[in-house]
Amino acid sequence: MSTNRDRHQAQAKALVEQLEQANQRLEQRAGRNLPLAIGVALLIGAVVLGSLLLSHAAFVLVLMAATGLAVAETAHALRFRSISASPWMLGIVAGLLPGIAFVFGGAALPWAGLGALVLAALWQIIAHGIRRQSPWPAVGWSTVLIVYIAMSLSTVALLIAHEGGVEWLICALIVVVCNDTGAYASGVLFGRHPMAPRISPKKTWEGQAGALVSTAVAGVLSVWLIAGMPWWVGLIVGPLLMVTATAGDLAESSVKRWLGIKDMSRWIPGHGGFMDRLDAIIPSMPMAFLLLLLFATLAA
């Protein structure tokens, strides 16, 4: 009996060691803890989809929180370049913009964005003046963060308020996810030629070809089955969102390389920061909104 028990324990220990080794290989290949990343991604997806199904207002609250946190963590990361950009002030101001867009509509968004820029600039000038430091690097980055992150994500609030906007948003998110998945899978299997080695060494042209195929297929199926539009619309939507998603990914990678960091933060286990998850989505949302307006006009 003792011999059998010892043998079973040895087998169980060997199995655990094999699983740990397999997980380490996956982590080295993916650059992060893959099981943890998948679990957290499913949780994030459930929160986003659940809030969207609950009500538009609940979803906009989630959107406001994500926008504010993305801006705050990026402003906080600027400390690696000795730029003090008042992270939480910027996060609060930026987080309000999607809510303003949702409540007051698209006409109010430019004015709200302008007000946010003025407030952020005055804050930086006063804060840096007290410390007798030059405020202009912080003012410049505050402008970039509000315009690029907050204003771009605010178009999501305009999108869901439009007729058919919720379905279109789901289509756009599916395409962006398929862009990342297709690029990763194709890059791992066939990647040989780096696309932007100085910015993102793991991104390859073969991976980008896989992204093109996956986004085209995802675009055709999603706009046809979910948005109820002709299948050929997906052949336009898929590749265009692939371009914006890839541009957003490369833009964030270049900023992180300039800052000398791997992730914007460690706020999301297995993923890094909010910007590490939103980098492809941010520039894709204004494009998705413009495409909805275009095809809605053509269908009218």
PDB file of C-alpha atoms in Angstrom:
ATOM      1  CA  MET A   1       0.000   0.000   0.000  1.00  0.00           C
ATOM      2  CA  SER A   2       2.789   2.399   0.937  1.00  0.00           C
ATOM      3  CA  THR A   3       4.611   1.634  -2.307  1.00  0.00           C
ATOM      4  CA  ASN A   4       1.498   2.355  -4.405  1.00  0.00           C
ATOM      5  CA  ARG A   5       0.864   5.590  -2.540  1.00  0.00           C
ATOM      6  CA  ASP A   6       4.476   6.711  -3.052  1.00  0.00           C
ATOM      7  CA  ARG A   7       4.237   5.874  -6.750  1.00  0.00           C
ATOM      8  CA  HIS A   8       1.003   7.847  -7.134  1.00  0.00           C
ATOM      9  CA  GLN A   9       2.522  10.825  -5.320  1.00  0.00           C
ATOM     10  CA  ALA A  10       5.588  10.681  -7.556  1.00  0.00           C
ATOM     11  CA  GLN A  11       3.375  10.579 -10.655  1.00  0.00           C
ATOM     12  CA  ALA A  12       1.301  13.513  -9.405  1.00  0.00           C
ATOM     13  CA  LYS A  13       4.455  15.510  -8.647  1.00  0.00           C
ATOM     14  CA  ALA A  14       5.834  14.768 -12.117  1.00  0.00           C
ATOM     15  CA  LEU A  15       2.549  15.878 -13.695  1.00  0.00           C
ATOM     16  CA  VAL A  16       2.583  19.134 -11.753  1.00  0.00           C
ATOM     17  CA  GLU A  17       6.173  19.787 -12.820  1.00  0.00           C
ATOM     18  CA  GLN A  18       5.266  19.115 -16.459  1.00  0.00           C
ATOM     19  CA  LEU A  19       2.354  21.546 -16.243  1.00  0.00           C
ATOM     20  CA  GLU A  20       4.570  24.197 -14.654  1.00  0.00           C
ATOM     21  CA  GLN A  21       7.189  23.741 -17.376  1.00  0.00           C
ATOM     22  CA  ALA A  22       4.519  23.974 -20.087  1.00  0.00           C
ATOM     23  CA  ASN A  23       3.148  27.158 -18.495  1.00  0.00           C
ATOM     24  CA  GLN A  24       6.667  28.641 -18.359  1.00  0.00           C
ATOM     25  CA  ARG A  25       7.183  27.882 -22.051  1.00  0.00           C
ATOM     26  CA  LEU A  26       3.845  29.510 -22.865  1.00  0.00           C
ATOM     27  CA  GLU A  27       4.743  32.544 -20.768  1.00  0.00           C
ATOM     28  CA  GLN A  28       8.103  32.907 -22.507  1.00  0.00           C
ATOM     29  CA  ARG A  29       6.445  32.578 -25.905  1.00  0.00           C
ATOM     30  CA  ALA A  30       3.579  34.981 -25.182  1.00  0.00           C
ATOM     31  CA  GLY A  31       5.571  37.358 -22.992  1.00  0.00           C
ATOM     32  CA  ARG A  32       3.087  37.038 -20.096  1.00  0.00           C
ATOM     33  CA  ASN A  33       1.179  34.527 -17.944  1.00  0.00           C
ATOM     34  CA  LEU A  34      -1.181  33.247 -20.645  1.00  0.00           C
ATOM     35  CA  PRO A  35      -3.742  31.381 -18.457  1.00  0.00           C
ATOM     36  CA  LEU A  36      -4.035  34.401 -16.162  1.00  0.00           C
ATOM     37  CA  ALA A  37      -4.277  36.748 -19.154  1.00  0.00           C
ATOM     38  CA  ILE A  38      -7.065  34.664 -20.712  1.00  0.00           C
ATOM     39  CA  GLY A  39      -9.007  34.530 -17.449  1.00  0.00           C
ATOM     40  CA  VAL A  40      -8.752  38.270 -16.868  1.00  0.00           C
ATOM     41  CA  ALA A  41      -9.671  38.948 -20.509  1.00  0.00           C
ATOM     42  CA  LEU A  42     -12.826  36.858 -20.122  1.00  0.00           C
ATOM     43  CA  LEU A  43     -13.703  38.769 -16.951  1.00  0.00           C
ATOM     44  CA  ILE A  44     -13.190  42.123 -18.687  1.00  0.00           C
ATOM     45  CA  GLY A  45     -15.285  40.950 -21.633  1.00  0.00           C
ATOM     46  CA  ALA A  46     -18.061  39.876 -19.275  1.00  0.00           C
ATOM     47  CA  VAL A  47     -18.067  43.277 -17.532  1.00  0.00           C
ATOM     48  CA  VAL A  48     -18.166  45.180 -20.837  1.00  0.00           C
ATOM     49  CA  LEU A  49     -20.809  42.984 -22.453  1.00  0.00           C
ATOM     50  CA  GLY A  50     -22.847  42.743 -19.248  1.00  0.00           C
ATOM     51  CA  SER A  51     -22.954  46.511 -18.798  1.00  0.00           C
ATOM     52  CA  LEU A  52     -23.878  46.973 -22.461  1.00  0.00           C
ATOM     53  CA  LEU A  53     -26.755  44.515 -22.142  1.00  0.00           C
ATOM     54  CA  LEU A  54     -27.875  46.058 -18.836  1.00  0.00           C
ATOM     55  CA  SER A  55     -28.260  49.618 -20.143  1.00  0.00           C
ATOM     56  CA  HIS A  56     -26.490  52.233 -22.194  1.00  0.00           C
ATOM     57  CA  ALA A  57     -25.938  54.299 -19.049  1.00  0.00           C
ATOM     58  CA  ALA A  58     -24.218  51.405 -17.253  1.00  0.00           C
ATOM     59  CA  PHE A  59     -21.946  50.850 -20.239  1.00  0.00           C
ATOM     60  CA  VAL A  60     -21.039  54.547 -20.419  1.00  0.00           C
ATOM     61  CA  LEU A  61     -20.049  54.456 -16.731  1.00  0.00           C
ATOM     62  CA  VAL A  62     -17.678  51.579 -17.513  1.00  0.00           C
ATOM     63  CA  LEU A  63     -16.411  53.543 -20.523  1.00  0.00           C
ATOM     64  CA  MET A  64     -15.806  56.636 -18.389  1.00  0.00           C
ATOM     65  CA  ALA A  65     -13.865  54.605 -15.830  1.00  0.00           C
ATOM     66  CA  ALA A  66     -11.737  52.927 -18.512  1.00  0.00           C
ATOM     67  CA  THR A  67     -11.019  56.268 -20.195  1.00  0.00           C
ATOM     68  CA  GLY A  68     -10.000  57.972 -16.974  1.00  0.00           C
ATOM     69  CA  LEU A  69      -7.802  55.093 -15.853  1.00  0.00           C
ATOM     70  CA  ALA A  70      -6.093  54.808 -19.257  1.00  0.00           C
ATOM     71  CA  VAL A  71      -5.245  58.517 -19.221  1.00  0.00           C
ATOM     72  CA  ALA A  72      -4.155  58.456 -15.576  1.00  0.00           C
ATOM     73  CA  GLU A  73      -1.846  55.465 -15.972  1.00  0.00           C
ATOM     74  CA  THR A  74      -0.237  56.913 -19.112  1.00  0.00           C
ATOM     75  CA  ALA A  75       0.327  60.247 -17.386  1.00  0.00           C
ATOM     76  CA  HIS A  76       1.784  58.346 -14.428  1.00  0.00           C
ATOM     77  CA  ALA A  77       4.145  56.423 -16.736  1.00  0.00           C
ATOM     78  CA  LEU A  78       5.574  59.719 -18.004  1.00  0.00           C
ATOM     79  CA  ARG A  79       7.527  59.928 -14.751  1.00  0.00           C
ATOM     80  CA  PHE A  80      10.080  57.626 -16.404  1.00  0.00           C
ATOM     81  CA  ARG A  81      10.928  60.669 -18.540  1.00  0.00           C
ATOM     82  CA  SER A  82      10.737  63.040 -15.555  1.00  0.00           C
ATOM     83  CA  ILE A  83       7.457  64.540 -16.779  1.00  0.00           C
ATOM     84  CA  SER A  84       5.009  65.302 -13.976  1.00  0.00           C
ATOM     85  CA  ALA A  85       1.617  65.441 -15.676  1.00  0.00           C
ATOM     86  CA  SER A  86      -0.845  65.309 -12.733  1.00  0.00           C
ATOM     87  CA  PRO A  87      -2.216  61.797 -13.483  1.00  0.00           C
ATOM     88  CA  TRP A  88      -5.357  61.820 -11.384  1.00  0.00           C
ATOM     89  CA  MET A  89      -6.437  65.308 -12.385  1.00  0.00           C
ATOM     90  CA  LEU A  90      -6.102  64.316 -16.045  1.00  0.00           C
ATOM     91  CA  GLY A  91      -7.859  61.007 -15.387  1.00  0.00           C
ATOM     92  CA  ILE A  92     -10.865  62.697 -13.804  1.00  0.00           C
ATOM     93  CA  VAL A  93     -11.155  65.370 -16.501  1.00  0.00           C
ATOM     94  CA  ALA A  94     -10.728  62.846 -19.318  1.00  0.00           C
ATOM     95  CA  GLY A  95     -13.144  60.374 -17.755  1.00  0.00           C
ATOM     96  CA  LEU A  96     -15.935  62.951 -17.833  1.00  0.00           C
ATOM     97  CA  LEU A  97     -15.808  63.420 -21.617  1.00  0.00           C
ATOM     98  CA  PRO A  98     -17.578  60.179 -22.672  1.00  0.00           C
ATOM     99  CA  GLY A  99     -20.355  60.951 -20.189  1.00  0.00           C
ATOM    100  CA  ILE A 100     -20.767  64.470 -21.585  1.00  0.00           C
ATOM    101  CA  ALA A 101     -20.883  63.085 -25.127  1.00  0.00           C
ATOM    102  CA  PHE A 102     -23.537  60.546 -24.126  1.00  0.00           C
ATOM    103  CA  VAL A 103     -25.767  63.016 -22.267  1.00  0.00           C
ATOM    104  CA  PHE A 104     -25.424  66.102 -24.462  1.00  0.00           C
ATOM    105  CA  GLY A 105     -24.550  64.592 -27.855  1.00  0.00           C
ATOM    106  CA  GLY A 106     -21.856  65.105 -30.438  1.00  0.00           C
ATOM    107  CA  ALA A 107     -22.308  68.875 -30.646  1.00  0.00           C
ATOM    108  CA  ALA A 108     -21.161  69.242 -27.036  1.00  0.00           C
ATOM    109  CA  LEU A 109     -18.086  67.037 -27.356  1.00  0.00           C
ATOM    110  CA  PRO A 110     -15.742  69.539 -29.098  1.00  0.00           C
ATOM    111  CA  TRP A 111     -16.589  72.224 -26.534  1.00  0.00           C
ATOM    112  CA  ALA A 112     -16.141  69.793 -23.658  1.00  0.00           C
ATOM    113  CA  GLY A 113     -12.813  68.692 -25.118  1.00  0.00           C
ATOM    114  CA  LEU A 114     -11.692  72.306 -25.471  1.00  0.00           C
ATOM    115  CA  GLY A 115     -12.688  73.003 -21.868  1.00  0.00           C
ATOM    116  CA  ALA A 116     -10.741  69.934 -20.711  1.00  0.00           C
ATOM    117  CA  LEU A 117      -7.657  71.100 -22.616  1.00  0.00           C
ATOM    118  CA  VAL A 118      -7.822  74.596 -21.122  1.00  0.00           C
ATOM    119  CA  LEU A 119      -8.360  73.262 -17.592  1.00  0.00           C
ATOM    120  CA  ALA A 120      -5.509  70.774 -17.920  1.00  0.00           C
ATOM    121  CA  ALA A 121      -3.142  73.433 -19.304  1.00  0.00           C
ATOM    122  CA  LEU A 122      -3.951  75.916 -16.539  1.00  0.00           C
ATOM    123  CA  TRP A 123      -3.517  73.203 -13.905  1.00  0.00           C
ATOM    124  CA  GLN A 124      -0.095  72.240 -15.274  1.00  0.00           C
ATOM    125  CA  ILE A 125       1.053  75.853 -15.552  1.00  0.00           C
ATOM    126  CA  ILE A 126       0.029  76.646 -11.967  1.00  0.00           C
ATOM    127  CA  ALA A 127       1.370  73.391 -10.488  1.00  0.00           C
ATOM    128  CA  HIS A 128       4.703  73.647 -12.267  1.00  0.00           C
ATOM    129  CA  GLY A 129       4.917  77.368 -11.503  1.00  0.00           C
ATOM    130  CA  ILE A 130       4.699  76.590  -7.789  1.00  0.00           C
ATOM    131  CA  ARG A 131       7.554  74.092  -8.210  1.00  0.00           C
ATOM    132  CA  ARG A 132       9.425  76.525 -10.495  1.00  0.00           C
ATOM    133  CA  GLN A 133       9.546  73.992 -13.313  1.00  0.00           C
ATOM    134  CA  SER A 134       8.776  74.328 -17.008  1.00  0.00           C
ATOM    135  CA  PRO A 135       5.128  73.297 -17.555  1.00  0.00           C
ATOM    136  CA  TRP A 136       5.260  72.852 -21.331  1.00  0.00           C
ATOM    137  CA  PRO A 137       6.183  69.141 -21.575  1.00  0.00           C
ATOM    138  CA  ALA A 138       3.291  68.354 -19.216  1.00  0.00           C
ATOM    139  CA  VAL A 139       0.960  70.696 -21.120  1.00  0.00           C
ATOM    140  CA  GLY A 140       1.888  69.026 -24.406  1.00  0.00           C
ATOM    141  CA  TRP A 141       1.325  65.524 -23.086  1.00  0.00           C
ATOM    142  CA  SER A 142      -1.931  66.538 -21.397  1.00  0.00           C
ATOM    143  CA  THR A 143      -3.165  67.714 -24.801  1.00  0.00           C
ATOM    144  CA  VAL A 144      -2.123  64.451 -26.459  1.00  0.00           C
ATOM    145  CA  LEU A 145      -3.781  62.287 -23.801  1.00  0.00           C
ATOM    146  CA  ILE A 146      -7.063  64.195 -23.809  1.00  0.00           C
ATOM    147  CA  VAL A 147      -7.327  64.409 -27.596  1.00  0.00           C
ATOM    148  CA  TYR A 148      -6.042  60.963 -28.514  1.00  0.00           C
ATOM    149  CA  ILE A 149      -7.446  58.832 -25.695  1.00  0.00           C
ATOM    150  CA  ALA A 150     -10.410  60.661 -24.193  1.00  0.00           C
ATOM    151  CA  MET A 151     -11.852  62.222 -27.347  1.00  0.00           C
ATOM    152  CA  SER A 152     -11.397  59.003 -29.313  1.00  0.00           C
ATOM    153  CA  LEU A 153     -13.110  56.857 -26.689  1.00  0.00           C
ATOM    154  CA  SER A 154     -15.879  59.443 -26.353  1.00  0.00           C
ATOM    155  CA  THR A 155     -16.963  58.529 -29.885  1.00  0.00           C
ATOM    156  CA  VAL A 156     -18.080  55.195 -28.415  1.00  0.00           C
ATOM    157  CA  ALA A 157     -20.756  57.073 -26.463  1.00  0.00           C
ATOM    158  CA  LEU A 158     -21.882  58.728 -29.706  1.00  0.00           C
ATOM    159  CA  LEU A 159     -21.804  55.366 -31.437  1.00  0.00           C
ATOM    160  CA  ILE A 160     -24.163  53.567 -29.073  1.00  0.00           C
ATOM    161  CA  ALA A 161     -26.594  56.503 -29.137  1.00  0.00           C
ATOM    162  CA  HIS A 162     -26.944  56.128 -32.921  1.00  0.00           C
ATOM    163  CA  GLU A 163     -29.529  53.785 -34.435  1.00  0.00           C
ATOM    164  CA  GLY A 164     -27.864  50.400 -34.846  1.00  0.00           C
ATOM    165  CA  GLY A 165     -24.833  51.693 -32.973  1.00  0.00           C
ATOM    166  CA  VAL A 166     -24.701  48.942 -30.350  1.00  0.00           C
ATOM    167  CA  GLU A 167     -24.607  46.249 -33.015  1.00  0.00           C
ATOM    168  CA  TRP A 168     -21.993  48.207 -34.950  1.00  0.00           C
ATOM    169  CA  LEU A 169     -19.865  48.612 -31.809  1.00  0.00           C
ATOM    170  CA  ILE A 170     -19.950  44.853 -31.230  1.00  0.00           C
ATOM    171  CA  CYS A 171     -18.884  44.298 -34.839  1.00  0.00           C
ATOM    172  CA  ALA A 172     -15.999  46.738 -34.472  1.00  0.00           C
ATOM    173  CA  LEU A 173     -14.792  45.132 -31.248  1.00  0.00           C
ATOM    174  CA  ILE A 174     -14.933  41.672 -32.831  1.00  0.00           C
ATOM    175  CA  VAL A 175     -12.831  42.884 -35.760  1.00  0.00           C
ATOM    176  CA  VAL A 176     -10.243  44.515 -33.471  1.00  0.00           C
ATOM    177  CA  VAL A 177      -9.964  41.363 -31.345  1.00  0.00           C
ATOM    178  CA  CYS A 178      -9.596  39.247 -34.495  1.00  0.00           C
ATOM    179  CA  ASN A 179      -6.865  41.600 -35.691  1.00  0.00           C
ATOM    180  CA  ASP A 180      -4.809  40.930 -32.564  1.00  0.00           C
ATOM    181  CA  THR A 181      -5.582  37.200 -32.596  1.00  0.00           C
ATOM    182  CA  GLY A 182      -4.903  36.734 -36.293  1.00  0.00           C
ATOM    183  CA  ALA A 183      -1.650  38.697 -36.148  1.00  0.00           C
ATOM    184  CA  TYR A 184      -0.447  36.776 -33.106  1.00  0.00           C
ATOM    185  CA  ALA A 185      -1.332  33.309 -34.410  1.00  0.00           C
ATOM    186  CA  SER A 186       0.042  33.901 -37.884  1.00  0.00           C
ATOM    187  CA  GLY A 187       3.141  35.571 -36.495  1.00  0.00           C
ATOM    188  CA  VAL A 188       3.897  32.661 -34.165  1.00  0.00           C
ATOM    189  CA  LEU A 189       3.398  30.080 -36.927  1.00  0.00           C
ATOM    190  CA  PHE A 190       4.881  31.855 -39.934  1.00  0.00           C
ATOM    191  CA  GLY A 191       6.567  35.055 -38.734  1.00  0.00           C
ATOM    192  CA  ARG A 192       9.947  35.626 -40.352  1.00  0.00           C
ATOM    193  CA  HIS A 193      10.156  39.251 -41.459  1.00  0.00           C
ATOM    194  CA  PRO A 194       9.885  41.961 -38.756  1.00  0.00           C
ATOM    195  CA  MET A 195       7.439  44.720 -39.543  1.00  0.00           C
ATOM    196  CA  ALA A 196       8.770  47.413 -37.200  1.00  0.00           C
ATOM    197  CA  PRO A 197      11.767  45.924 -35.353  1.00  0.00           C
ATOM    198  CA  ARG A 198      12.689  49.145 -33.558  1.00  0.00           C
ATOM    199  CA  ILE A 199       9.180  49.641 -32.223  1.00  0.00           C
ATOM    200  CA  SER A 200       7.647  46.167 -31.849  1.00  0.00           C
ATOM    201  CA  PRO A 201      10.188  43.390 -32.553  1.00  0.00           C
ATOM    202  CA  LYS A 202       7.616  40.570 -32.408  1.00  0.00           C
ATOM    203  CA  LYS A 203       5.312  42.099 -35.029  1.00  0.00           C
ATOM    204  CA  THR A 204       5.914  40.571 -38.474  1.00  0.00           C
ATOM    205  CA  TRP A 205       4.590  41.030 -42.002  1.00  0.00           C
ATOM    206  CA  GLU A 206       3.410  37.432 -41.967  1.00  0.00           C
ATOM    207  CA  GLY A 207       1.455  38.190 -38.819  1.00  0.00           C
ATOM    208  CA  GLN A 208      -0.030  41.243 -40.485  1.00  0.00           C
ATOM    209  CA  ALA A 209      -1.124  39.106 -43.436  1.00  0.00           C
ATOM    210  CA  GLY A 210      -2.903  36.838 -40.972  1.00  0.00           C
ATOM    211  CA  ALA A 211      -4.527  39.894 -39.407  1.00  0.00           C
ATOM    212  CA  LEU A 212      -5.771  41.017 -42.824  1.00  0.00           C
ATOM    213  CA  VAL A 213      -7.424  37.666 -43.466  1.00  0.00           C
ATOM    214  CA  SER A 214      -8.927  37.380 -39.974  1.00  0.00           C
ATOM    215  CA  THR A 215     -10.306  40.940 -39.956  1.00  0.00           C
ATOM    216  CA  ALA A 216     -11.815  40.555 -43.419  1.00  0.00           C
ATOM    217  CA  VAL A 217     -13.562  37.329 -42.406  1.00  0.00           C
ATOM    218  CA  ALA A 218     -14.656  38.801 -39.064  1.00  0.00           C
ATOM    219  CA  GLY A 219     -15.901  41.949 -40.809  1.00  0.00           C
ATOM    220  CA  VAL A 220     -17.957  40.045 -43.371  1.00  0.00           C
ATOM    221  CA  LEU A 221     -19.558  37.711 -40.827  1.00  0.00           C
ATOM    222  CA  SER A 222     -20.171  40.301 -38.103  1.00  0.00           C
ATOM    223  CA  VAL A 223     -21.714  43.055 -40.244  1.00  0.00           C
ATOM    224  CA  TRP A 224     -23.895  40.502 -42.004  1.00  0.00           C
ATOM    225  CA  LEU A 225     -25.034  38.486 -38.985  1.00  0.00           C
ATOM    226  CA  ILE A 226     -25.043  41.174 -36.273  1.00  0.00           C
ATOM    227  CA  ALA A 227     -25.465  44.542 -37.990  1.00  0.00           C
ATOM    228  CA  GLY A 228     -27.723  43.221 -40.752  1.00  0.00           C
ATOM    229  CA  MET A 229     -25.745  44.924 -43.525  1.00  0.00           C
ATOM    230  CA  PRO A 230     -24.580  43.483 -46.872  1.00  0.00           C
ATOM    231  CA  TRP A 231     -21.611  41.131 -46.569  1.00  0.00           C
ATOM    232  CA  TRP A 232     -19.398  43.275 -48.816  1.00  0.00           C
ATOM    233  CA  VAL A 233     -19.481  46.062 -46.209  1.00  0.00           C
ATOM    234  CA  GLY A 234     -17.325  43.808 -44.056  1.00  0.00           C
ATOM    235  CA  LEU A 235     -14.636  43.742 -46.741  1.00  0.00           C
ATOM    236  CA  ILE A 236     -14.303  47.499 -46.218  1.00  0.00           C
ATOM    237  CA  VAL A 237     -14.780  47.623 -42.460  1.00  0.00           C
ATOM    238  CA  GLY A 238     -12.398  44.762 -41.640  1.00  0.00           C
ATOM    239  CA  PRO A 239      -9.234  46.019 -43.380  1.00  0.00           C
ATOM    240  CA  LEU A 240      -9.831  49.663 -42.371  1.00  0.00           C
ATOM    241  CA  LEU A 241     -10.138  48.716 -38.702  1.00  0.00           C
ATOM    242  CA  MET A 242      -7.092  46.486 -39.114  1.00  0.00           C
ATOM    243  CA  VAL A 243      -5.115  49.567 -40.177  1.00  0.00           C
ATOM    244  CA  THR A 244      -6.313  51.689 -37.237  1.00  0.00           C
ATOM    245  CA  ALA A 245      -5.843  48.862 -34.725  1.00  0.00           C
ATOM    246  CA  THR A 246      -2.298  48.170 -35.938  1.00  0.00           C
ATOM    247  CA  ALA A 247      -1.480  51.886 -35.912  1.00  0.00           C
ATOM    248  CA  GLY A 248      -2.720  52.164 -32.333  1.00  0.00           C
ATOM    249  CA  ASP A 249      -0.669  49.150 -31.274  1.00  0.00           C
ATOM    250  CA  LEU A 250       2.484  50.559 -32.867  1.00  0.00           C
ATOM    251  CA  ALA A 251       1.852  54.027 -31.421  1.00  0.00           C
ATOM    252  CA  GLU A 252       1.626  52.692 -27.878  1.00  0.00           C
ATOM    253  CA  SER A 253       4.652  50.439 -28.415  1.00  0.00           C
ATOM    254  CA  SER A 254       6.712  53.417 -29.573  1.00  0.00           C
ATOM    255  CA  VAL A 255       5.718  55.417 -26.488  1.00  0.00           C
ATOM    256  CA  LYS A 256       6.578  52.519 -24.178  1.00  0.00           C
ATOM    257  CA  ARG A 257       9.936  52.070 -25.918  1.00  0.00           C
ATOM    258  CA  TRP A 258      10.594  55.804 -25.488  1.00  0.00           C
ATOM    259  CA  LEU A 259       9.699  55.506 -21.809  1.00  0.00           C
ATOM    260  CA  GLY A 260      11.811  52.347 -21.433  1.00  0.00           C
ATOM    261  CA  ILE A 261       9.002  50.172 -20.025  1.00  0.00           C
ATOM    262  CA  LYS A 262       7.316  46.897 -21.035  1.00  0.00           C
ATOM    263  CA  ASP A 263       3.779  47.703 -19.863  1.00  0.00           C
ATOM    264  CA  MET A 264       2.073  51.014 -19.101  1.00  0.00           C
ATOM    265  CA  SER A 265       1.241  49.720 -15.619  1.00  0.00           C
ATOM    266  CA  ARG A 266       0.519  46.552 -13.674  1.00  0.00           C
ATOM    267  CA  TRP A 267      -3.071  47.449 -12.895  1.00  0.00           C
ATOM    268  CA  ILE A 268      -4.573  44.525 -14.869  1.00  0.00           C
ATOM    269  CA  PRO A 269      -3.072  41.137 -13.879  1.00  0.00           C
ATOM    270  CA  GLY A 270      -1.675  39.282 -16.862  1.00  0.00           C
ATOM    271  CA  HIS A 271      -2.216  42.221 -19.197  1.00  0.00           C
ATOM    272  CA  GLY A 272      -0.229  45.174 -17.891  1.00  0.00           C
ATOM    273  CA  GLY A 273      -2.312  48.328 -17.989  1.00  0.00           C
ATOM    274  CA  PHE A 274      -5.504  49.686 -19.475  1.00  0.00           C
ATOM    275  CA  MET A 275      -3.607  51.206 -22.394  1.00  0.00           C
ATOM    276  CA  ASP A 276      -2.091  47.810 -23.151  1.00  0.00           C
ATOM    277  CA  ARG A 277      -5.640  46.549 -23.750  1.00  0.00           C
ATOM    278  CA  LEU A 278      -7.061  49.700 -25.331  1.00  0.00           C
ATOM    279  CA  ASP A 279      -4.180  50.594 -27.658  1.00  0.00           C
ATOM    280  CA  ALA A 280      -5.813  49.042 -30.739  1.00  0.00           C
ATOM    281  CA  ILE A 281      -9.337  50.090 -29.754  1.00  0.00           C
ATOM    282  CA  ILE A 282      -8.673  53.808 -29.231  1.00  0.00           C
ATOM    283  CA  PRO A 283      -8.027  54.854 -32.860  1.00  0.00           C
ATOM    284  CA  SER A 284     -10.496  52.253 -34.156  1.00  0.00           C
ATOM    285  CA  MET A 285     -13.524  53.784 -32.455  1.00  0.00           C
ATOM    286  CA  PRO A 286     -13.570  57.093 -34.390  1.00  0.00           C
ATOM    287  CA  MET A 287     -13.144  55.090 -37.599  1.00  0.00           C
ATOM    288  CA  ALA A 288     -16.015  52.783 -36.613  1.00  0.00           C
ATOM    289  CA  PHE A 289     -18.241  55.796 -35.908  1.00  0.00           C
ATOM    290  CA  LEU A 290     -17.410  57.404 -39.263  1.00  0.00           C
ATOM    291  CA  LEU A 291     -18.079  54.117 -41.078  1.00  0.00           C
ATOM    292  CA  LEU A 292     -21.456  53.792 -39.354  1.00  0.00           C
ATOM    293  CA  LEU A 293     -22.414  57.303 -40.450  1.00  0.00           C
ATOM    294  CA  LEU A 294     -21.250  56.563 -43.996  1.00  0.00           C
ATOM    295  CA  PHE A 295     -23.099  53.302 -44.477  1.00  0.00           C
ATOM    296  CA  ALA A 296     -26.193  54.566 -42.661  1.00  0.00           C
ATOM    297  CA  THR A 297     -26.279  57.506 -45.088  1.00  0.00           C
ATOM    298  CA  LEU A 298     -25.817  55.217 -48.108  1.00  0.00           C
ATOM    299  CA  ALA A 299     -28.603  52.926 -46.886  1.00  0.00           C
ATOM    300  CA  ALA A 300     -31.038  55.832 -46.388  1.00  0.00           C
TER     301      ALA A 300
END
